[in-house]
PDB file of C-alpha atoms in Angstrom:
ATOM      1  CA  MET A   1    -134.123-108.055  98.246  1.00 50.00           C
ATOM      2  CA  ILE A   2    -131.540-107.919 101.131  1.00 52.00           C
ATOM      3  CA  LYS A   3    -133.381-110.506 102.901  1.00 56.00           C
ATOM      4  CA  GLU A   4    -133.884-112.942 100.280  1.00 60.00           C
ATOM      5  CA  SER A   5    -129.798-112.945 100.050  1.00 73.00           C
ATOM      6  CA  LYS A   6    -129.354-113.327 103.506  1.00 75.00           C
ATOM      7  CA  LEU A   7    -131.875-116.075 103.609  1.00 76.00           C
ATOM      8  CA  SER A   8    -130.124-117.660 100.849  1.00 81.00           C
ATOM      9  CA  LEU A   9    -126.576-117.399 102.105  1.00 80.00           C
ATOM     10  CA  SER A  10    -127.765-119.012 105.457  1.00 84.00           C
ATOM     11  CA  SER A  11    -129.388-121.931 103.630  1.00 85.00           C
ATOM     12  CA  ARG A  12    -126.024-122.617 101.979  1.00 84.00           C
ATOM     13  CA  TYR A  13    -124.625-122.297 104.807  1.00 86.00           C
ATOM     14  CA  LEU A  14    -126.937-124.467 106.672  1.00 90.00           C
ATOM     15  CA  ILE A  15    -126.657-127.253 103.838  1.00 91.00           C
ATOM     16  CA  ALA A  16    -122.582-127.018 104.044  1.00 87.00           C
ATOM     17  CA  PHE A  17    -123.049-127.386 107.878  1.00 89.00           C
ATOM     18  CA  ALA A  18    -125.069-130.384 107.825  1.00 91.00           C
ATOM     19  CA  VAL A  19    -123.071-132.100 104.863  1.00 89.00           C
ATOM     20  CA  LEU A  20    -119.915-131.738 107.232  1.00 88.00           C
ATOM     21  CA  ILE A  21    -121.747-133.037 110.103  1.00 90.00           C
ATOM     22  CA  ILE A  22    -122.698-135.963 108.142  1.00 90.00           C
ATOM     23  CA  TYR A  23    -119.259-136.754 107.226  1.00 86.00           C
ATOM     24  CA  LEU A  24    -117.368-135.731 110.611  1.00 89.00           C
ATOM     25  CA  ILE A  25    -119.857-137.773 112.971  1.00 91.00           C
ATOM     26  CA  PRO A  26    -118.448-141.087 111.452  1.00 89.00           C
ATOM     27  CA  LEU A  27    -114.904-140.120 111.739  1.00 89.00           C
ATOM     28  CA  PHE A  28    -115.208-138.706 115.112  1.00 91.00           C
ATOM     29  CA  TYR A  29    -117.001-141.829 116.591  1.00 91.00           C
ATOM     30  CA  LEU A  30    -114.327-143.979 114.939  1.00 90.00           C
ATOM     31  CA  PHE A  31    -111.484-141.634 116.880  1.00 92.00           C
ATOM     32  CA  ASN A  32    -113.392-141.823 119.794  1.00 93.00           C
ATOM     33  CA  VAL A  33    -113.906-145.590 120.092  1.00 92.00           C
ATOM     34  CA  SER A  34    -110.342-145.919 118.987  1.00 91.00           C
ATOM     35  CA  MET A  35    -109.087-143.799 122.470  1.00 93.00           C
ATOM     36  CA  LYS A  36    -111.083-146.350 124.892  1.00 91.00           C
ATOM     37  CA  THR A  37    -110.079-148.981 126.484  1.00 90.00           C
ATOM     38  CA  GLN A  38    -112.502-152.363 125.423  1.00 88.00           C
ATOM     39  CA  ILE A  39    -114.323-152.189 129.109  1.00 90.00           C
ATOM     40  CA  GLU A  40    -114.859-148.415 128.780  1.00 89.00           C
ATOM     41  CA  HIS A  41    -116.586-149.330 125.160  1.00 88.00           C
ATOM     42  CA  LEU A  42    -118.685-151.991 126.622  1.00 89.00           C
ATOM     43  CA  LYS A  43    -119.914-149.760 129.268  1.00 88.00           C
ATOM     44  CA  SER A  44    -120.870-146.797 126.936  1.00 87.00           C
ATOM     45  CA  PRO A  45    -120.361-147.457 123.241  1.00 86.00           C
ATOM     46  CA  VAL A  46    -121.401-143.789 122.302  1.00 86.00           C
ATOM     47  CA  GLY A  47    -120.235-142.262 125.487  1.00 87.00           C
ATOM     48  CA  LEU A  48    -117.034-139.873 125.453  1.00 89.00           C
ATOM     49  CA  PHE A  49    -113.390-141.134 126.011  1.00 89.00           C
ATOM     50  CA  GLU A  50    -112.038-140.498 129.357  1.00 88.00           C
ATOM     51  CA  GLN A  51    -108.557-139.712 127.906  1.00 89.00           C
ATOM     52  CA  PHE A  52    -106.305-139.898 125.121  1.00 91.00           C
ATOM     53  CA  ARG A  53    -104.774-143.574 124.643  1.00 90.00           C
ATOM     54  CA  PHE A  54    -102.751-143.439 121.574  1.00 91.00           C
ATOM     55  CA  GLN A  55    -100.870-146.292 123.035  1.00 92.00           C
ATOM     56  CA  ASN A  56    -103.924-148.144 121.329  1.00 92.00           C
ATOM     57  CA  PHE A  57    -102.294-147.440 117.839  1.00 93.00           C
ATOM     58  CA  VAL A  58     -99.246-148.989 118.682  1.00 93.00           C
ATOM     59  CA  THR A  59    -100.665-152.114 120.129  1.00 92.00           C
ATOM     60  CA  ALA A  60    -102.912-152.475 117.003  1.00 91.00           C
ATOM     61  CA  TRP A  61     -99.826-151.620 114.585  1.00 92.00           C
ATOM     62  CA  ASN A  62     -97.810-154.290 116.419  1.00 91.00           C
ATOM     63  CA  LYS A  63    -100.575-157.124 116.870  1.00 89.00           C
ATOM     64  CA  GLY A  64    -101.970-156.291 113.075  1.00 87.00           C
ATOM     65  CA  ASP A  65     -98.349-156.358 111.968  1.00 87.00           C
ATOM     66  CA  PHE A  66     -99.292-153.633 109.632  1.00 89.00           C
ATOM     67  CA  SER A  67     -95.361-152.761 108.873  1.00 88.00           C
ATOM     68  CA  LYS A  68     -95.380-156.165 106.726  1.00 85.00           C
ATOM     69  CA  TYR A  69     -98.224-154.837 104.456  1.00 91.00           C
ATOM     70  CA  ILE A  70     -98.052-151.194 104.516  1.00 91.00           C
ATOM     71  CA  TRP A  71     -94.694-151.157 102.182  1.00 92.00           C
ATOM     72  CA  ASN A  72     -96.663-153.249  99.602  1.00 93.00           C
ATOM     73  CA  SER A  73     -99.428-151.068  99.693  1.00 93.00           C
ATOM     74  CA  VAL A  74     -97.179-148.141  99.311  1.00 94.00           C
ATOM     75  CA  LEU A  75     -95.683-149.527  96.309  1.00 94.00           C
ATOM     76  CA  TYR A  76     -98.698-150.735  94.475  1.00 94.00           C
ATOM     77  CA  THR A  77    -100.231-147.406  95.076  1.00 93.00           C
ATOM     78  CA  SER A  78     -97.424-145.130  94.002  1.00 94.00           C
ATOM     79  CA  VAL A  79     -96.533-147.056  90.952  1.00 95.00           C
ATOM     80  CA  THR A  80     -99.889-147.787  89.958  1.00 94.00           C
ATOM     81  CA  THR A  81    -101.053-144.040  90.086  1.00 92.00           C
ATOM     82  CA  PHE A  82     -97.832-142.868  88.347  1.00 93.00           C
ATOM     83  CA  LEU A  83     -98.036-145.318  85.328  1.00 93.00           C
ATOM     84  CA  SER A  84    -101.909-144.760  85.167  1.00 92.00           C
ATOM     85  CA  ILE A  85    -101.559-141.032  85.259  1.00 92.00           C
ATOM     86  CA  MET A  86     -99.037-140.750  82.445  1.00 92.00           C
ATOM     87  CA  LEU A  87    -100.788-143.419  80.508  1.00 91.00           C
ATOM     88  CA  SER A  88    -103.913-141.644  80.631  1.00 90.00           C
ATOM     89  CA  LEU A  89    -102.318-138.080  79.926  1.00 91.00           C
ATOM     90  CA  PHE A  90    -100.539-139.310  76.750  1.00 91.00           C
ATOM     91  CA  ALA A  91    -103.578-141.116  75.669  1.00 90.00           C
ATOM     92  CA  ALA A  92    -105.949-138.031  76.123  1.00 90.00           C
ATOM     93  CA  PHE A  93    -103.846-135.212  74.683  1.00 91.00           C
ATOM     94  CA  PRO A  94    -103.800-136.649  71.123  1.00 91.00           C
ATOM     95  CA  ILE A  95    -107.641-137.600  71.065  1.00 91.00           C
ATOM     96  CA  ALA A  96    -108.609-134.198  72.716  1.00 91.00           C
ATOM     97  CA  ARG A  97    -106.633-132.247  70.127  1.00 90.00           C
ATOM     98  CA  ARG A  98    -107.698-134.640  67.414  1.00 90.00           C
ATOM     99  CA  TYR A  99    -104.144-135.529  66.283  1.00 90.00           C
ATOM    100  CA  VAL A 100    -104.781-139.063  65.694  1.00 89.00           C
ATOM    101  CA  LYS A 101    -107.440-140.712  63.268  1.00 90.00           C
ATOM    102  CA  PHE A 102    -111.136-141.500  64.546  1.00 91.00           C
ATOM    103  CA  PRO A 103    -110.525-139.531  67.949  1.00 89.00           C
ATOM    104  CA  ASN A 104    -114.161-140.031  68.821  1.00 89.00           C
ATOM    105  CA  ALA A 105    -114.041-143.738  68.236  1.00 90.00           C
ATOM    106  CA  LEU A 106    -111.054-144.116  70.267  1.00 88.00           C
ATOM    107  CA  TYR A 107    -112.573-141.668  72.766  1.00 88.00           C
ATOM    108  CA  VAL A 108    -115.728-143.942  73.283  1.00 87.00           C
ATOM    109  CA  PHE A 109    -113.348-147.267  73.156  1.00 85.00           C
ATOM    110  CA  PHE A 110    -111.556-145.883  76.288  1.00 83.00           C
ATOM    111  CA  ILE A 111    -114.613-144.548  78.182  1.00 81.00           C
ATOM    112  CA  MET A 112    -116.237-148.111  77.769  1.00 81.00           C
ATOM    113  CA  SER A 113    -113.791-149.313  80.374  1.00 76.00           C
ATOM    114  CA  LEU A 114    -115.595-147.243  82.990  1.00 77.00           C
ATOM    115  CA  PHE A 115    -118.863-148.963  82.305  1.00 79.00           C
ATOM    116  CA  LEU A 116    -118.132-152.735  81.230  1.00 78.00           C
ATOM    117  CA  PRO A 117    -117.768-155.059  83.864  1.00 79.00           C
ATOM    118  CA  ILE A 118    -114.273-156.675  84.641  1.00 77.00           C
ATOM    119  CA  PRO A 119    -113.940-159.977  82.904  1.00 80.00           C
ATOM    120  CA  LEU A 120    -112.561-161.893  86.019  1.00 83.00           C
ATOM    121  CA  VAL A 121    -112.232-165.604  84.833  1.00 87.00           C
ATOM    122  CA  PRO A 122    -110.811-164.807  81.312  1.00 88.00           C
ATOM    123  CA  GLN A 123    -108.641-162.075  82.987  1.00 87.00           C
ATOM    124  CA  PHE A 124    -107.263-164.584  85.739  1.00 90.00           C
ATOM    125  CA  TRP A 125    -106.510-167.068  82.996  1.00 91.00           C
ATOM    126  CA  LEU A 126    -104.475-164.574  80.739  1.00 90.00           C
ATOM    127  CA  ALA A 127    -102.604-163.349  83.741  1.00 90.00           C
ATOM    128  CA  ASN A 128    -101.542-167.005  84.692  1.00 91.00           C
ATOM    129  CA  GLN A 129    -100.735-167.554  81.277  1.00 92.00           C
ATOM    130  CA  LEU A 130     -98.286-164.817  80.988  1.00 92.00           C
ATOM    131  CA  GLY A 131     -96.522-165.432  84.369  1.00 92.00           C
ATOM    132  CA  MET A 132     -98.320-162.562  86.137  1.00 90.00           C
ATOM    133  CA  TYR A 133     -99.817-164.576  88.865  1.00 92.00           C
ATOM    134  CA  ASN A 134     -98.574-164.121  92.256  1.00 91.00           C
ATOM    135  CA  GLU A 135     -95.890-161.560  90.967  1.00 92.00           C
ATOM    136  CA  GLN A 136     -95.840-157.722  92.243  1.00 93.00           C
ATOM    137  CA  TRP A 137     -95.287-156.249  88.986  1.00 93.00           C
ATOM    138  CA  GLY A 138     -98.170-158.645  87.309  1.00 92.00           C
ATOM    139  CA  TYR A 139    -100.600-157.107  89.825  1.00 92.00           C
ATOM    140  CA  ILE A 140     -99.216-153.573  89.196  1.00 92.00           C
ATOM    141  CA  LEU A 141    -100.035-154.034  85.244  1.00 91.00           C
ATOM    142  CA  LEU A 142    -103.361-155.347  86.121  1.00 89.00           C
ATOM    143  CA  ARG A 143    -104.451-152.250  87.750  1.00 87.00           C
ATOM    144  CA  THR A 144    -102.413-149.883  85.478  1.00 87.00           C
ATOM    145  CA  GLY A 145    -104.535-151.201  82.489  1.00 67.00           C
ATOM    146  CA  GLY A 146    -107.706-149.330  83.165  1.00 54.00           C
ATOM    147  CA  THR A 147    -107.274-145.296  82.147  1.00 59.00           C
ATOM    148  CA  GLY A 148    -110.457-144.876  83.720  1.00 72.00           C
ATOM    149  CA  ILE A 149    -112.090-141.542  85.107  1.00 79.00           C
ATOM    150  CA  ALA A 150    -108.421-140.023  84.659  1.00 84.00           C
ATOM    151  CA  PHE A 151    -108.585-140.316  81.088  1.00 86.00           C
ATOM    152  CA  LEU A 152    -111.964-138.727  81.027  1.00 85.00           C
ATOM    153  CA  LEU A 153    -110.890-135.892  83.136  1.00 85.00           C
ATOM    154  CA  PHE A 154    -107.581-135.289  81.195  1.00 88.00           C
ATOM    155  CA  VAL A 155    -109.668-134.917  77.693  1.00 88.00           C
ATOM    156  CA  GLY A 156    -112.188-132.303  78.855  1.00 86.00           C
ATOM    157  CA  TYR A 157    -109.549-130.214  80.410  1.00 87.00           C
ATOM    158  CA  ILE A 158    -107.061-130.354  77.699  1.00 89.00           C
ATOM    159  CA  LYS A 159    -110.056-129.210  75.393  1.00 88.00           C
ATOM    160  CA  SER A 160    -110.066-126.272  77.447  1.00 86.00           C
ATOM    161  CA  ILE A 161    -106.533-125.163  76.757  1.00 86.00           C
ATOM    162  CA  SER A 162    -106.058-122.948  73.915  1.00 86.00           C
ATOM    163  CA  LYS A 163    -104.476-124.858  70.779  1.00 86.00           C
ATOM    164  CA  GLU A 164    -102.652-121.989  69.770  1.00 87.00           C
ATOM    165  CA  LEU A 165     -99.935-122.951  72.351  1.00 87.00           C
ATOM    166  CA  ASP A 166     -99.297-126.250  70.702  1.00 87.00           C
ATOM    167  CA  GLU A 167     -98.399-124.185  67.305  1.00 86.00           C
ATOM    168  CA  ALA A 168     -96.163-121.825  69.413  1.00 88.00           C
ATOM    169  CA  ALA A 169     -94.489-124.429  71.057  1.00 87.00           C
ATOM    170  CA  ALA A 170     -93.882-126.440  67.731  1.00 87.00           C
ATOM    171  CA  ILE A 171     -92.590-123.336  66.018  1.00 87.00           C
ATOM    172  CA  ASP A 172     -90.285-122.685  69.003  1.00 86.00           C
ATOM    173  CA  GLY A 173     -88.944-126.256  68.229  1.00 85.00           C
ATOM    174  CA  CYS A 174     -90.407-127.656  71.421  1.00 86.00           C
ATOM    175  CA  GLY A 175     -90.623-131.486  71.061  1.00 86.00           C
ATOM    176  CA  TYR A 176     -93.430-133.817  71.754  1.00 86.00           C
ATOM    177  CA  PHE A 177     -92.314-134.992  74.942  1.00 88.00           C
ATOM    178  CA  ARG A 178     -90.696-131.753  76.203  1.00 89.00           C
ATOM    179  CA  TYR A 179     -94.115-130.149  75.245  1.00 89.00           C
ATOM    180  CA  ILE A 180     -95.730-132.718  77.193  1.00 89.00           C
ATOM    181  CA  PHE A 181     -93.508-132.550  80.557  1.00 90.00           C
ATOM    182  CA  GLN A 182     -92.518-129.086  80.552  1.00 88.00           C
ATOM    183  CA  ILE A 183     -95.907-126.980  79.443  1.00 88.00           C
ATOM    184  CA  LEU A 184     -98.859-129.343  79.559  1.00 90.00           C
ATOM    185  CA  ILE A 185     -98.328-131.260  82.688  1.00 90.00           C
ATOM    186  CA  PRO A 186     -98.122-127.919  84.757  1.00 89.00           C
ATOM    187  CA  LEU A 187    -101.047-126.705  82.954  1.00 88.00           C
ATOM    188  CA  VAL A 188    -103.354-129.801  84.147  1.00 88.00           C
ATOM    189  CA  LYS A 189    -102.323-129.882  87.740  1.00 85.00           C
ATOM    190  CA  PRO A 190    -105.527-129.507  89.201  1.00 82.00           C
ATOM    191  CA  VAL A 191    -106.892-132.217  86.987  1.00 85.00           C
ATOM    192  CA  MET A 192    -104.069-134.489  87.614  1.00 87.00           C
ATOM    193  CA  ALA A 193    -104.494-133.997  91.313  1.00 86.00           C
ATOM    194  CA  THR A 194    -107.947-135.338  90.947  1.00 84.00           C
ATOM    195  CA  GLY A 195    -106.773-138.092  88.622  1.00 86.00           C
ATOM    196  CA  VAL A 196    -103.952-139.301  91.040  1.00 88.00           C
ATOM    197  CA  LEU A 197    -106.479-138.893  94.241  1.00 86.00           C
ATOM    198  CA  LEU A 198    -109.027-141.001  92.563  1.00 85.00           C
ATOM    199  CA  THR A 199    -106.404-143.710  91.246  1.00 89.00           C
ATOM    200  CA  ALA A 200    -104.533-143.957  94.700  1.00 90.00           C
ATOM    201  CA  ILE A 201    -107.807-144.333  96.273  1.00 89.00           C
ATOM    202  CA  GLY A 202    -108.918-147.091  94.010  1.00 89.00           C
ATOM    203  CA  THR A 203    -105.639-149.216  94.467  1.00 91.00           C
ATOM    204  CA  TRP A 204    -105.019-148.395  98.255  1.00 92.00           C
ATOM    205  CA  ASN A 205    -108.263-149.877  98.996  1.00 91.00           C
ATOM    206  CA  ASP A 206    -108.603-152.884  96.377  1.00 91.00           C
ATOM    207  CA  ILE A 207    -109.135-156.185  98.161  1.00 90.00           C
ATOM    208  CA  ILE A 208    -110.493-158.365  95.636  1.00 90.00           C
ATOM    209  CA  GLY A 209    -107.339-157.790  93.238  1.00 90.00           C
ATOM    210  CA  PRO A 210    -104.687-158.843  95.810  1.00 91.00           C
ATOM    211  CA  THR A 211    -107.254-162.094  97.098  1.00 91.00           C
ATOM    212  CA  ILE A 212    -107.179-163.392  93.320  1.00 91.00           C
ATOM    213  CA  TYR A 213    -103.715-162.447  91.947  1.00 92.00           C
ATOM    214  CA  LEU A 214    -101.765-162.636  95.172  1.00 92.00           C
ATOM    215  CA  SER A 215    -101.477-165.563  96.937  1.00 88.00           C
ATOM    216  CA  ASP A 216     -98.290-165.243  98.780  1.00 89.00           C
ATOM    217  CA  ALA A 217     -98.651-163.841 102.182  1.00 87.00           C
ATOM    218  CA  LYS A 218     -95.545-161.304 101.689  1.00 89.00           C
ATOM    219  CA  TYR A 219     -97.057-159.871  98.789  1.00 92.00           C
ATOM    220  CA  GLN A 220    -100.269-158.764 100.356  1.00 91.00           C
ATOM    221  CA  PRO A 221    -101.176-155.185 100.651  1.00 93.00           C
ATOM    222  CA  ILE A 222    -102.371-153.577 103.871  1.00 91.00           C
ATOM    223  CA  THR A 223    -106.328-154.114 103.106  1.00 91.00           C
ATOM    224  CA  ARG A 224    -105.468-157.919 103.477  1.00 89.00           C
ATOM    225  CA  GLY A 225    -103.892-156.940 106.653  1.00 89.00           C
ATOM    226  CA  LEU A 226    -107.024-155.157 108.192  1.00 89.00           C
ATOM    227  CA  PHE A 227    -109.150-157.913 106.719  1.00 89.00           C
ATOM    228  CA  ALA A 228    -107.058-160.391 108.809  1.00 88.00           C
ATOM    229  CA  PHE A 229    -106.740-158.168 111.775  1.00 88.00           C
ATOM    230  CA  TYR A 230    -111.039-157.954 111.795  1.00 87.00           C
ATOM    231  CA  GLY A 231    -110.920-161.719 111.862  1.00 84.00           C
ATOM    232  CA  GLN A 232    -108.862-161.900 114.778  1.00 83.00           C
ATOM    233  CA  TYR A 233    -109.861-158.965 116.713  1.00 81.00           C
ATOM    234  CA  LEU A 234    -113.631-158.758 116.064  1.00 79.00           C
ATOM    235  CA  ASN A 235    -114.980-157.962 119.285  1.00 80.00           C
ATOM    236  CA  ASP A 236    -112.032-155.821 120.432  1.00 87.00           C
ATOM    237  CA  TRP A 237    -113.615-152.560 118.966  1.00 89.00           C
ATOM    238  CA  PRO A 238    -111.099-149.768 120.003  1.00 91.00           C
ATOM    239  CA  LEU A 239    -108.074-151.605 118.477  1.00 90.00           C
ATOM    240  CA  LEU A 240    -110.011-152.462 115.170  1.00 91.00           C
ATOM    241  CA  ALA A 241    -110.965-148.584 114.926  1.00 92.00           C
ATOM    242  CA  CYS A 242    -107.314-147.945 115.343  1.00 92.00           C
ATOM    243  CA  GLY A 243    -106.462-150.616 112.714  1.00 91.00           C
ATOM    244  CA  ILE A 244    -109.083-148.743 110.430  1.00 92.00           C
ATOM    245  CA  ILE A 245    -107.616-145.363 111.247  1.00 92.00           C
ATOM    246  CA  ILE A 246    -103.959-146.792 110.446  1.00 92.00           C
ATOM    247  CA  VAL A 247    -105.124-147.970 106.986  1.00 91.00           C
ATOM    248  CA  ALA A 248    -107.352-144.651 106.180  1.00 90.00           C
ATOM    249  CA  ALA A 249    -104.526-142.440 107.344  1.00 90.00           C
ATOM    250  CA  PRO A 250    -102.308-142.321 104.262  1.00 89.00           C
ATOM    251  CA  LEU A 251    -105.169-141.367 102.054  1.00 87.00           C
ATOM    252  CA  ILE A 252    -106.448-138.623 104.504  1.00 86.00           C
ATOM    253  CA  ILE A 253    -102.992-137.326 104.245  1.00 87.00           C
ATOM    254  CA  LEU A 254    -102.802-137.357 100.763  1.00 84.00           C
ATOM    255  CA  TYR A 255    -106.140-135.681 100.551  1.00 82.00           C
ATOM    256  CA  VAL A 256    -104.840-132.699 102.579  1.00 82.00           C
ATOM    257  CA  PHE A 257    -101.841-132.263 100.360  1.00 81.00           C
ATOM    258  CA  VAL A 258    -103.563-132.142  96.971  1.00 77.00           C
ATOM    259  CA  GLN A 259    -107.235-130.933  97.881  1.00 75.00           C
ATOM    260  CA  ARG A 260    -105.873-127.005  97.197  1.00 72.00           C
ATOM    261  CA  TYR A 261    -105.250-128.446  93.598  1.00 72.00           C
ATOM    262  CA  LEU A 262    -108.734-129.728  93.549  1.00 69.00           C
ATOM    263  CA  VAL A 263    -110.176-126.763  94.709  1.00 65.00           C
ATOM    264  CA  SER A 264    -108.495-124.761  92.151  1.00 62.00           C
ATOM    265  CA  GLY A 265    -109.106-127.032  89.210  1.00 57.00           C
ATOM    266  CA  ALA A 266    -113.086-126.755  90.032  1.00 54.00           C
ATOM    267  CA  LEU A 267    -112.107-122.810  89.914  1.00 55.00           C
ATOM    268  CA  ALA A 268    -110.170-122.965  86.367  1.00 53.00           C
ATOM    269  CA  GLY A 269    -112.535-125.388  84.724  1.00 48.00           C
ATOM    270  CA  SER A 270    -115.761-123.343  85.737  1.00 45.00           C
ATOM    271  CA  VAL A 271    -113.870-120.470  84.226  1.00 45.00           C
ATOM    272  CA  LYS A 272    -112.403-121.845  81.205  1.00 47.00           C
ATOM    273  CA  ILE A 273    -115.745-123.886  80.181  1.00 41.00           C
TER     274      ILE A 273
END
């Protein structure tokens, strides 16, 4: 029995280690290339770098003019994520609690947005008619429109919270918005962290939306900047690797800050269910 337990434990560690290697090798290769010179990379594409060359990041930042794009991406990602999470939470709460008529039909209606393709042609026509084309606020509204996976997560998690909490708050005279912001949001922090991360990743990495709806260069996000950088420095792998790391770094930092909520959310969900 003890041997079986040790074997099972060893297997789990082995699988976890294999998955860790699969994820880390591409990141390490990218970092390894970014620390090389072009000649050093051509001589040995898979060899280890000889010394740290953080100046490559400064060169890539200046040549790619990423400072022009990054604040647009920060604006789009932060505002879109905040509005999407709030919209999803306010939509999910009454549906999860069945405080509205036909909650199942409304739930299916929202979930359909996850599976239906985006109608780009009529959406572009409508955005153009409403004056949203080539406007930052228009692009933010277009990105905020879908509630997506955050809504699905909120509905499932709110159902696991005791309904007596709503009744106790109502007896104490707690209003709807006060209940949402002071009681519900602290309870759904783990799920909210997951929704924030997924929504932020989708907005930060979006390149199709800005290409279609933002024609002015001063409104372009950093993904468009990376695309232009890729076209100019396609053969300069160290600079290109630096550009990719610059674009991905904010999301990696965001994950570092919210990952503890992701783990606690998974544990809390497993206990409540």
